[in-house]
JSON list of C-alpha atoms in Angstrom, two decimals:
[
{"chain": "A", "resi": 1, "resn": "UNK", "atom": "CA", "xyz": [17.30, 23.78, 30.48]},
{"chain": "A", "resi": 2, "resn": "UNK", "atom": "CA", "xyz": [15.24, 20.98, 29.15]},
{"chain": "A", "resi": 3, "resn": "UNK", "atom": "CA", "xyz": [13.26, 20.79, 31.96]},
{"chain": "A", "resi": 4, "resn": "UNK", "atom": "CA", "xyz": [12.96, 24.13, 32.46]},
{"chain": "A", "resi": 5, "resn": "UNK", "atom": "CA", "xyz": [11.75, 24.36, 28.47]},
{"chain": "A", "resi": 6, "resn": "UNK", "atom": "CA", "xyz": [9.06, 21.34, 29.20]},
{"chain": "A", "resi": 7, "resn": "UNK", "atom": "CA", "xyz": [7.52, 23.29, 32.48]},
{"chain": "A", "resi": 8, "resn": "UNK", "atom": "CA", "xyz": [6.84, 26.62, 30.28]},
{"chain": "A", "resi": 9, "resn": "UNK", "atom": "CA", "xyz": [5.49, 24.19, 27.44]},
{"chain": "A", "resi": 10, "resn": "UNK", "atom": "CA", "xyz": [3.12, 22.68, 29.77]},
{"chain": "A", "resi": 11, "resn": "UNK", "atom": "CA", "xyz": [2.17, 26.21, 31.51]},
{"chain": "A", "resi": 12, "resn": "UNK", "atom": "CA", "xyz": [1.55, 27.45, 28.23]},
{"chain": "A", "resi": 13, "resn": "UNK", "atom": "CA", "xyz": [-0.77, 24.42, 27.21]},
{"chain": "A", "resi": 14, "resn": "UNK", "atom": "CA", "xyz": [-2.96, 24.70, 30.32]},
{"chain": "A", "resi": 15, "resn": "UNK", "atom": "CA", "xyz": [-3.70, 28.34, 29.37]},
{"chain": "A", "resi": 16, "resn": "UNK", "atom": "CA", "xyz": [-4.33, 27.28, 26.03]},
{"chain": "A", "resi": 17, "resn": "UNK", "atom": "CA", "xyz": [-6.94, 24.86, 27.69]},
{"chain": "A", "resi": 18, "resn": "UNK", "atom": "CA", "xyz": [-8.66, 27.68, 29.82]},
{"chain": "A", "resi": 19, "resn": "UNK", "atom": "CA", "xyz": [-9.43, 29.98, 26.83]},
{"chain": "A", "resi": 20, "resn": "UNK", "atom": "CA", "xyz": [-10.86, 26.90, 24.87]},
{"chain": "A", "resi": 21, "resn": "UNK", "atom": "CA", "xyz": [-14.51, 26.70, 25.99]},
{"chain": "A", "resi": 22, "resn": "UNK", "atom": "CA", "xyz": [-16.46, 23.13, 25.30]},
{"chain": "A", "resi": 23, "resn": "UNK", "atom": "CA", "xyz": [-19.94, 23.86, 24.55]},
{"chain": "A", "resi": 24, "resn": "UNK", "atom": "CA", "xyz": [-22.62, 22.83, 27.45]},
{"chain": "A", "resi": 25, "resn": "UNK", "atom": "CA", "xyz": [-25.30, 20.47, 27.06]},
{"chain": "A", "resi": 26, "resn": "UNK", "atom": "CA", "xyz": [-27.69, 23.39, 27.03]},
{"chain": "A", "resi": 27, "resn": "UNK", "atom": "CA", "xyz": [-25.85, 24.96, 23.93]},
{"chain": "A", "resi": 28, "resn": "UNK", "atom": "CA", "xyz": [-25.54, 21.86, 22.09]},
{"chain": "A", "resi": 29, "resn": "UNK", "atom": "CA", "xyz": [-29.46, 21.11, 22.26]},
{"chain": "A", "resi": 30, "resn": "UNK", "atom": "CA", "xyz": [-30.04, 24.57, 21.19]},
{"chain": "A", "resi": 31, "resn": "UNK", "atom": "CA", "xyz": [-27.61, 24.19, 18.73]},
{"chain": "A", "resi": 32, "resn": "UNK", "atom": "CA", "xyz": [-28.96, 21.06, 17.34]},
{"chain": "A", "resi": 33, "resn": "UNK", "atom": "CA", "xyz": [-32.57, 22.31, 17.43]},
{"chain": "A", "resi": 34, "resn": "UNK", "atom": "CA", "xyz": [-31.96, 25.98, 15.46]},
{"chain": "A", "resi": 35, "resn": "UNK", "atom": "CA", "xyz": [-30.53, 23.21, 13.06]},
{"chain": "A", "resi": 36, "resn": "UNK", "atom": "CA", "xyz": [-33.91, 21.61, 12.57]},
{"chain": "A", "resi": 37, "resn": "UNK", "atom": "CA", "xyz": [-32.55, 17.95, 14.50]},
{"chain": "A", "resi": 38, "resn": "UNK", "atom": "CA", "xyz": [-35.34, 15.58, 15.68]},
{"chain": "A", "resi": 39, "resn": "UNK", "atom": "CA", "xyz": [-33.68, 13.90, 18.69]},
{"chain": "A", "resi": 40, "resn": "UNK", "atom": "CA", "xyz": [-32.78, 17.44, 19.43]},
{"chain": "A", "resi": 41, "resn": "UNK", "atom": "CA", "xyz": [-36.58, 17.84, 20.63]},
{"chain": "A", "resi": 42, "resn": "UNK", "atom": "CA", "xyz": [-36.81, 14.50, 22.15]},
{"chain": "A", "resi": 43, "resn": "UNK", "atom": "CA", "xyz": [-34.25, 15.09, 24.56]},
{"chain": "A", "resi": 44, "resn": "UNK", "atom": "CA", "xyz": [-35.53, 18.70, 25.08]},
{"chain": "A", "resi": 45, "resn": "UNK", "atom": "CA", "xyz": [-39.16, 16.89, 26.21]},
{"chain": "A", "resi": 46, "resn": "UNK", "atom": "CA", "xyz": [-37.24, 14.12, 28.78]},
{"chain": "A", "resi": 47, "resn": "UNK", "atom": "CA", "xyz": [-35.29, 16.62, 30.15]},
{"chain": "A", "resi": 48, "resn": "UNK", "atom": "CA", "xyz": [-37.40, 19.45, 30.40]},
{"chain": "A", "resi": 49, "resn": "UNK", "atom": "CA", "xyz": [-41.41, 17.74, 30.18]},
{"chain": "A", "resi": 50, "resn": "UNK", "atom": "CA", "xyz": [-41.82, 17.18, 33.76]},
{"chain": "A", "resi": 51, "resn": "UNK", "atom": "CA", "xyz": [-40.74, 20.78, 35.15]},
{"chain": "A", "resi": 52, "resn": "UNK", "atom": "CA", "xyz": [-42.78, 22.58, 32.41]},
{"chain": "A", "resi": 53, "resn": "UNK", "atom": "CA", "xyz": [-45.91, 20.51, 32.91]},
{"chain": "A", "resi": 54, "resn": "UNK", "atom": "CA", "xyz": [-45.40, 21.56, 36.55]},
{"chain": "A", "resi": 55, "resn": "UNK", "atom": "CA", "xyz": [-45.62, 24.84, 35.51]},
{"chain": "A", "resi": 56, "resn": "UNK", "atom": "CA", "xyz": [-48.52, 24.65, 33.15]},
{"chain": "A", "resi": 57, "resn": "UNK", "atom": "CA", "xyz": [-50.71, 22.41, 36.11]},
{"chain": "A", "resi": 58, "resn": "UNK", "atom": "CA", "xyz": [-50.33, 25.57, 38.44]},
{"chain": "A", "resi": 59, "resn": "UNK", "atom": "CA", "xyz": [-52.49, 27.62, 35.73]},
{"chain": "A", "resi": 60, "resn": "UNK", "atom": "CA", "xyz": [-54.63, 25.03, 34.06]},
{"chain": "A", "resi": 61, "resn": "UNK", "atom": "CA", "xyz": [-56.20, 22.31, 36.29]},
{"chain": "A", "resi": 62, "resn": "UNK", "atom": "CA", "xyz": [-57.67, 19.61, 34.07]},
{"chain": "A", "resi": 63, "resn": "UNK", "atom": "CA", "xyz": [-54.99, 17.18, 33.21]},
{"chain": "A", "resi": 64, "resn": "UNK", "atom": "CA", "xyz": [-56.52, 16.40, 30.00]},
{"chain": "A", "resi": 65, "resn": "UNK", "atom": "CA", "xyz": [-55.79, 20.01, 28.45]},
{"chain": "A", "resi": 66, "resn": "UNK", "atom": "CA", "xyz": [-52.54, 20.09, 30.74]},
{"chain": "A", "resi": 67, "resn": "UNK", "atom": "CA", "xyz": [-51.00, 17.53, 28.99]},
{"chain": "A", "resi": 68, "resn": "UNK", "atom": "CA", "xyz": [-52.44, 19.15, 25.19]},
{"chain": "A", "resi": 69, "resn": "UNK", "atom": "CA", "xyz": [-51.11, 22.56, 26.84]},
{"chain": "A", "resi": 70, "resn": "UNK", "atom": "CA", "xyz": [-47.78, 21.14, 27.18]},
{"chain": "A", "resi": 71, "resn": "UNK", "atom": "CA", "xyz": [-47.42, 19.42, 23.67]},
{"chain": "A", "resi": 72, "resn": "UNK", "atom": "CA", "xyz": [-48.64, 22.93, 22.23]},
{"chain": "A", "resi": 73, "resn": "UNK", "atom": "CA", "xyz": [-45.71, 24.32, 24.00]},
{"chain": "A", "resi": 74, "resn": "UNK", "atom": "CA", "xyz": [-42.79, 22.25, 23.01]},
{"chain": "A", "resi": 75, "resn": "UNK", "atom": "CA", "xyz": [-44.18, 22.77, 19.24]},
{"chain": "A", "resi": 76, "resn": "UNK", "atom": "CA", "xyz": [-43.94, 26.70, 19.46]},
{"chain": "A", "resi": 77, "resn": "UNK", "atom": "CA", "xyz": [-40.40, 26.05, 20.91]},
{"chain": "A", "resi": 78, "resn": "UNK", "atom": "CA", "xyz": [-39.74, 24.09, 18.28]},
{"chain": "A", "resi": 79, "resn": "UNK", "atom": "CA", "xyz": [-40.98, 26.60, 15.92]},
{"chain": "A", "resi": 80, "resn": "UNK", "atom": "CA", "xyz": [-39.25, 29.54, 17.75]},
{"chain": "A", "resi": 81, "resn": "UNK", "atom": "CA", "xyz": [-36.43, 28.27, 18.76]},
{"chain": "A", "resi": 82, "resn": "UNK", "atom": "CA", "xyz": [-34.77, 30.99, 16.52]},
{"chain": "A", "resi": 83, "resn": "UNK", "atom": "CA", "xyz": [-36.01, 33.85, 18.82]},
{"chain": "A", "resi": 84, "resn": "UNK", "atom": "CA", "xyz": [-34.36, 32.14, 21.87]},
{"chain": "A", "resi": 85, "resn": "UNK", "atom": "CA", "xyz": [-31.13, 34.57, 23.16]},
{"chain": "A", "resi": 86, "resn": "UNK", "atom": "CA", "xyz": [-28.75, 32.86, 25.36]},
{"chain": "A", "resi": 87, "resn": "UNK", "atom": "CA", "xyz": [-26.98, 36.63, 26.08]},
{"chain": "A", "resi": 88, "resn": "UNK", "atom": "CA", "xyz": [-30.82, 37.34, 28.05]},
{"chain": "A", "resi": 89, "resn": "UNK", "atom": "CA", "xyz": [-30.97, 33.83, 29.82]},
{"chain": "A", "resi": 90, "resn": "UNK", "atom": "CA", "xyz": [-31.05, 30.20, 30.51]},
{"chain": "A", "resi": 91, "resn": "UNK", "atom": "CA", "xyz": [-33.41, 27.85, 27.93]},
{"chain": "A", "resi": 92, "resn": "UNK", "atom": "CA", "xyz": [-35.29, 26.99, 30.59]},
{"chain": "A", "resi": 93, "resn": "UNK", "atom": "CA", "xyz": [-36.24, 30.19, 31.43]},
{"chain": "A", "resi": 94, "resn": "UNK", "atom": "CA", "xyz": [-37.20, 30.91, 28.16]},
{"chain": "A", "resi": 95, "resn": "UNK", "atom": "CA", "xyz": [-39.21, 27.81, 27.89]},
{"chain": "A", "resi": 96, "resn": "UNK", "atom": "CA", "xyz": [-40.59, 28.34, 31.10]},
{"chain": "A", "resi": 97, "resn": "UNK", "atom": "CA", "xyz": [-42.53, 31.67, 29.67]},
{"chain": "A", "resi": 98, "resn": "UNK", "atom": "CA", "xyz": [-43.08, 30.01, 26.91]},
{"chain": "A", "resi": 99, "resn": "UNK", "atom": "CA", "xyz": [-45.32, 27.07, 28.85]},
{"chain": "A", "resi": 100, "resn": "UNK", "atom": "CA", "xyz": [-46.77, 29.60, 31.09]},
{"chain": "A", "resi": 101, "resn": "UNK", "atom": "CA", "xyz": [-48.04, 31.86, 28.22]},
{"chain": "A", "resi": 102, "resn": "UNK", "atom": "CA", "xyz": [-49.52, 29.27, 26.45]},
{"chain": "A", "resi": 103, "resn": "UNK", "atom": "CA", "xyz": [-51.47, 28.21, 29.30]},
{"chain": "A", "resi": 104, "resn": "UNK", "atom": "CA", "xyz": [-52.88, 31.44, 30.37]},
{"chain": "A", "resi": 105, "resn": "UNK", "atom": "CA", "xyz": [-53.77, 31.93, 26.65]},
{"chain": "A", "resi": 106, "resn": "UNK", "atom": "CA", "xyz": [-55.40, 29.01, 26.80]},
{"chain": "A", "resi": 107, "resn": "UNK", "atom": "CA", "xyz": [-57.66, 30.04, 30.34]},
{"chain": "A", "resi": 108, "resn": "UNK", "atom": "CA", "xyz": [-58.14, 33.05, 28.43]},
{"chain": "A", "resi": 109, "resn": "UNK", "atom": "CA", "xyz": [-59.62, 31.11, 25.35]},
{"chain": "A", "resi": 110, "resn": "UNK", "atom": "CA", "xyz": [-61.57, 28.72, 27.39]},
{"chain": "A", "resi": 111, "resn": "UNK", "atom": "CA", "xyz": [-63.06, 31.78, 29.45]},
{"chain": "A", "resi": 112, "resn": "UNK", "atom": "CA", "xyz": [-63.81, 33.76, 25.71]},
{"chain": "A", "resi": 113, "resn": "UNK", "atom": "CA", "xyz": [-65.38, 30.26, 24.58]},
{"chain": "A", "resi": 114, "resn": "UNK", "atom": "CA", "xyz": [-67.38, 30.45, 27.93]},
{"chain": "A", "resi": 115, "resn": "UNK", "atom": "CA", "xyz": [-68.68, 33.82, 28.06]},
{"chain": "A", "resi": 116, "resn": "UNK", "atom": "CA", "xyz": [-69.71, 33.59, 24.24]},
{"chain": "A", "resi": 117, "resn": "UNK", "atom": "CA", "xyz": [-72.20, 30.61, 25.13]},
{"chain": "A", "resi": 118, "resn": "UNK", "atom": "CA", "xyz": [-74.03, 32.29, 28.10]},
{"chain": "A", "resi": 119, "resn": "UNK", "atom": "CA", "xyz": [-76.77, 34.73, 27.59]},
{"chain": "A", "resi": 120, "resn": "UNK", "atom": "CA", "xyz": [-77.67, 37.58, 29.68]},
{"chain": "A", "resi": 121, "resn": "UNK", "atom": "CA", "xyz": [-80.94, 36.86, 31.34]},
{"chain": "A", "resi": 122, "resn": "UNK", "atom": "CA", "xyz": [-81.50, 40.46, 30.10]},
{"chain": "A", "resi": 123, "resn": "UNK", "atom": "CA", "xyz": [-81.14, 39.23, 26.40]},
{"chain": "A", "resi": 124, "resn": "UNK", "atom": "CA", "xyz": [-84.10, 36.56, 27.02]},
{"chain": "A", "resi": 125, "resn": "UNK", "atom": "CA", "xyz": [-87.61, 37.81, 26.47]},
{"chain": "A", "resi": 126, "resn": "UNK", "atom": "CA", "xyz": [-89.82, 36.41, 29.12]},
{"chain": "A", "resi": 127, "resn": "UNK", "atom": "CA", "xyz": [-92.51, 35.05, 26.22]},
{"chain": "A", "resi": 128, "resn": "UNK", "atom": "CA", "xyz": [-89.86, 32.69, 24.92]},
{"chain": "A", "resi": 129, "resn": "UNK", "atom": "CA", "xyz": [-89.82, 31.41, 28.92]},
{"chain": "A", "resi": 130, "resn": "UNK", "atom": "CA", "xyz": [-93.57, 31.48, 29.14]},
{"chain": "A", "resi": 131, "resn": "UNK", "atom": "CA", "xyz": [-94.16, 29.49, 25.88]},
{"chain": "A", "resi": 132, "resn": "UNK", "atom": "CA", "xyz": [-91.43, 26.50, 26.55]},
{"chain": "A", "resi": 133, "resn": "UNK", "atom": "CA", "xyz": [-92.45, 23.39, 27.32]},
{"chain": "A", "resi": 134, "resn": "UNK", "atom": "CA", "xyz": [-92.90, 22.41, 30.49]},
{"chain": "A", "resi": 135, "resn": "UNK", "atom": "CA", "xyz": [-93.52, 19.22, 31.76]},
{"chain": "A", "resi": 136, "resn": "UNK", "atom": "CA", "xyz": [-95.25, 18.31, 35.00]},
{"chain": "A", "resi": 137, "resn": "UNK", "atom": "CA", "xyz": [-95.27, 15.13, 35.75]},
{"chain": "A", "resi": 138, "resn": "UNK", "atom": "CA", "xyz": [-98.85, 13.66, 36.63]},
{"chain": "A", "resi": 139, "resn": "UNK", "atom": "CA", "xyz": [-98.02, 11.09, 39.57]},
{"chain": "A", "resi": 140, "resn": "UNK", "atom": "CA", "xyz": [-101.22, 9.04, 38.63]},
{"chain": "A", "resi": 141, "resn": "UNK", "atom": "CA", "xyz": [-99.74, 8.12, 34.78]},
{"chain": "A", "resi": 142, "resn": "UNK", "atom": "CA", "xyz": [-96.16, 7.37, 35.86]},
{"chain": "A", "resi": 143, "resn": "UNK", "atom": "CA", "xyz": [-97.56, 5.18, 38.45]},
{"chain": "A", "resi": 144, "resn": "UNK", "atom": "CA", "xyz": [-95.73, 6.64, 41.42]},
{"chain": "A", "resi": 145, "resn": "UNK", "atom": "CA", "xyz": [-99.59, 6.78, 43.50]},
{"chain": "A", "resi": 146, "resn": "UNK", "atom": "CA", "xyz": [-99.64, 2.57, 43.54]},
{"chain": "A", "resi": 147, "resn": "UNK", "atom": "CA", "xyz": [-96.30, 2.25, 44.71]},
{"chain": "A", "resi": 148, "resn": "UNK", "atom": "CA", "xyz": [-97.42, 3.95, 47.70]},
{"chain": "A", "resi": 149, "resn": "UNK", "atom": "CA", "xyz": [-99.99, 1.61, 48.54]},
{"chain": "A", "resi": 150, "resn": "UNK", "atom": "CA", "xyz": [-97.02, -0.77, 49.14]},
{"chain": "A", "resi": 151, "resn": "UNK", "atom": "CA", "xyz": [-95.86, 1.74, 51.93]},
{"chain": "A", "resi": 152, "resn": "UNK", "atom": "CA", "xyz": [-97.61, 1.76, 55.79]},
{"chain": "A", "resi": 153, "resn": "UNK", "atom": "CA", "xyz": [-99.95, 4.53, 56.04]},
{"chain": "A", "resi": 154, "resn": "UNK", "atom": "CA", "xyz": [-97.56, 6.96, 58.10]},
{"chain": "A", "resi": 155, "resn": "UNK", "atom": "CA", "xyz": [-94.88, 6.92, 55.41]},
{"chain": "A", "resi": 156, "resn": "UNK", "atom": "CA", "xyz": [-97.44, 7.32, 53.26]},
{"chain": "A", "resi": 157, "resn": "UNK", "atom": "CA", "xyz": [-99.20, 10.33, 54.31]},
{"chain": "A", "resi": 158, "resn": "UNK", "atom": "CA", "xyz": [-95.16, 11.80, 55.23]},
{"chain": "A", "resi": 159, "resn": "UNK", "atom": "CA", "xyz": [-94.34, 11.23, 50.93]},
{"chain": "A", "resi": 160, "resn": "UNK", "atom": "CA", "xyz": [-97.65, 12.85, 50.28]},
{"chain": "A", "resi": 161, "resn": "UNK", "atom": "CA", "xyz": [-97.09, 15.96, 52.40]},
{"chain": "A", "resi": 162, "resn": "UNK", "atom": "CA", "xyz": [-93.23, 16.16, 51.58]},
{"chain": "A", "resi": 163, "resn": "UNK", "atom": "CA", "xyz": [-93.05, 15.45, 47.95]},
{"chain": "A", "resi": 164, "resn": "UNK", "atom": "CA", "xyz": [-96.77, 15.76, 46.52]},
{"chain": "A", "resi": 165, "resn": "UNK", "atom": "CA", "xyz": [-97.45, 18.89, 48.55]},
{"chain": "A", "resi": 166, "resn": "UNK", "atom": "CA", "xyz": [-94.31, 20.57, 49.26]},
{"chain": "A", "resi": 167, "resn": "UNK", "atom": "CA", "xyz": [-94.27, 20.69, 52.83]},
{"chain": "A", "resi": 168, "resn": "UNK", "atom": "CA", "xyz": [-90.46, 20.94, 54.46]},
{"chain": "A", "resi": 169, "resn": "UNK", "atom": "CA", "xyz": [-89.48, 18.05, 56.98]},
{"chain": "A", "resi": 170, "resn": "UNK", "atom": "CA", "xyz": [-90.15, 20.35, 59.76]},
{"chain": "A", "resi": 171, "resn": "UNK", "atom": "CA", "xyz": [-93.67, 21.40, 58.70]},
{"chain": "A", "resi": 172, "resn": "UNK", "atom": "CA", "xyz": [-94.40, 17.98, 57.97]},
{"chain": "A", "resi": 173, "resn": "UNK", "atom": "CA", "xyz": [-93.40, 17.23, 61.66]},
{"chain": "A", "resi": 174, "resn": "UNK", "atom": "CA", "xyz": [-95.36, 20.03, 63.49]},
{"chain": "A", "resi": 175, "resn": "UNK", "atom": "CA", "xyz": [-98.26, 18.86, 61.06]},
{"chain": "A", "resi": 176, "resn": "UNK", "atom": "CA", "xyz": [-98.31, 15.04, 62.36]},
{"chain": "A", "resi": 177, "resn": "UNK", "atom": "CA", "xyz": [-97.09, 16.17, 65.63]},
{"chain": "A", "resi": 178, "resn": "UNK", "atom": "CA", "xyz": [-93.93, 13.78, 65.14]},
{"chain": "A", "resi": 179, "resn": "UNK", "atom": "CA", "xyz": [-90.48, 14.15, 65.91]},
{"chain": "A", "resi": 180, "resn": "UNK", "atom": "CA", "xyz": [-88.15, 15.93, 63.30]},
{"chain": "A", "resi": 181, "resn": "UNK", "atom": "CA", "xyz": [-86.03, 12.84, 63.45]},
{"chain": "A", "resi": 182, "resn": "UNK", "atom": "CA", "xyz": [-88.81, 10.02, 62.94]},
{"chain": "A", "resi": 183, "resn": "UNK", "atom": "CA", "xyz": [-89.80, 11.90, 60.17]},
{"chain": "A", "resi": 184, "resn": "UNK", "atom": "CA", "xyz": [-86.31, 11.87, 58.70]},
{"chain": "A", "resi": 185, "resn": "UNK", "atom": "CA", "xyz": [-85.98, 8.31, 59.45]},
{"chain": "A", "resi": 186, "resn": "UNK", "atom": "CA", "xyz": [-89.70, 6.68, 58.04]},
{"chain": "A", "resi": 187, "resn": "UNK", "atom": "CA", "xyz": [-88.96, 8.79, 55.17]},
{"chain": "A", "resi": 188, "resn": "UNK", "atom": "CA", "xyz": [-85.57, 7.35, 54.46]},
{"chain": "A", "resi": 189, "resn": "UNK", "atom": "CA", "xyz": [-87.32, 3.84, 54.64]},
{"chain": "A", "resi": 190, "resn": "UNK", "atom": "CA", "xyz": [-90.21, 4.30, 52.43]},
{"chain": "A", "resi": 191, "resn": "UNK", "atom": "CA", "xyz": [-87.75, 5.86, 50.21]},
{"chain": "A", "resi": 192, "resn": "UNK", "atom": "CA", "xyz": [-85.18, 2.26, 50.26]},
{"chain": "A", "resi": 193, "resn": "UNK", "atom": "CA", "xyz": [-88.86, 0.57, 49.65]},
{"chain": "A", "resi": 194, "resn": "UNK", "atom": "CA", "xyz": [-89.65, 2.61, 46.85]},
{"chain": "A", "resi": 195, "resn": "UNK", "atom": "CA", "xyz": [-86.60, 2.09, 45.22]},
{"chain": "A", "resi": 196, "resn": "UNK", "atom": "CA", "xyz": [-86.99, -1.70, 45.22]},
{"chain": "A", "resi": 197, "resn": "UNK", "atom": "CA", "xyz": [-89.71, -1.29, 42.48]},
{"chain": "A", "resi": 198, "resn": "UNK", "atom": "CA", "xyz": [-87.91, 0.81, 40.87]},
{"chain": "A", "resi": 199, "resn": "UNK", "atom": "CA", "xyz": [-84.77, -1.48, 40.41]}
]
């Protein structure tokens, strides 16, 4: 009888054990962060930094505002963590929108800040580009014509006809009757010259 008594005892204790639920990791941290605990939101960011900031990369590609992106998201879960519903999903989840809204709000911002800067080129009036300064460079005062006396008189007469008159490389060849690719080349080395006196 005793050991009949002792079997039902423990039968009854295991059932006991089944209807007591312990509390997840995932419900303690929320638990501890509706209450407003620090290292509630410290272990929230080891756990969960990495995954979110995976998220947040796949919108935003500068990891510069990635990373401020992400530090303005586990703020506004900190701040919200009230609204968070464990009956409609996992925290992740819910953090998981929360990261990717705050990173398309912040393409949306950057976009906003973007458009406000640029002007339609309908917007300009053509005196305001008529009247700005512009500079042309005289190559006799900068001193760019002597430097070319240090060059032989073929790469000389190719930097006067490329860059002084405007001719293309293949103009310039039909007009010294000169390969395309010597052209190329003699201008490449009065160029490495040039830049000697320049250095």
């Amino acid at each position: 009888m005793m050991l009949a008594l002792k079997s039902t005892f423990q039968a009854i204790e295991k059932q006991h054990l089944k209807l007591v639920k312990t509390p997840s990791v995932e419900e303690t941290l929320v638990a501890e962060l509706k209450e407003g605990k620090a290292i509630a939101i410290k272990q929230l960011y080891q756990m969960y930094a990495p995954a979110l900031n995976g998220i947040i990369k796949r919108i935003i590609k500068y990891d510069e505002i990635a990373e401020d992106v992400l530090q303005d998201t586990f703020v506004k879960i900190w701040k919200s963590i009230g609204q968070y519903d464990a009956t409609k999903g996992r925290l992740f989840t819910w953090m998981a929108n929360v990261a990717k809204n705050m990173a398309i709000d912040q393409v949306r911002c950057k976009a906003h800040l973007n458009a406000s800067k640029t002007d339609d080129i309908g917007e300009v009036s053509f005196g305001l580009i008529e009247h700005q300064s512009y500079v042309n460079p005289n190559m006799e005062t900068i001193g760019i014509k002597q430097l070319l006396g240090h060059l032989k008189q073929d790469q000389q007469e190719i930097i006067e006809l490329i860059y002084f008159k405007g001719f293309t490389h293949v103009q310039v060849s039909e007009i010294l009757n000169i390969p395309l690719g010597t052209i190329k080349t003699k201008l490449r080395l009065a160029i490495l010259k040039l830049r000697k006196y320049f250095n």
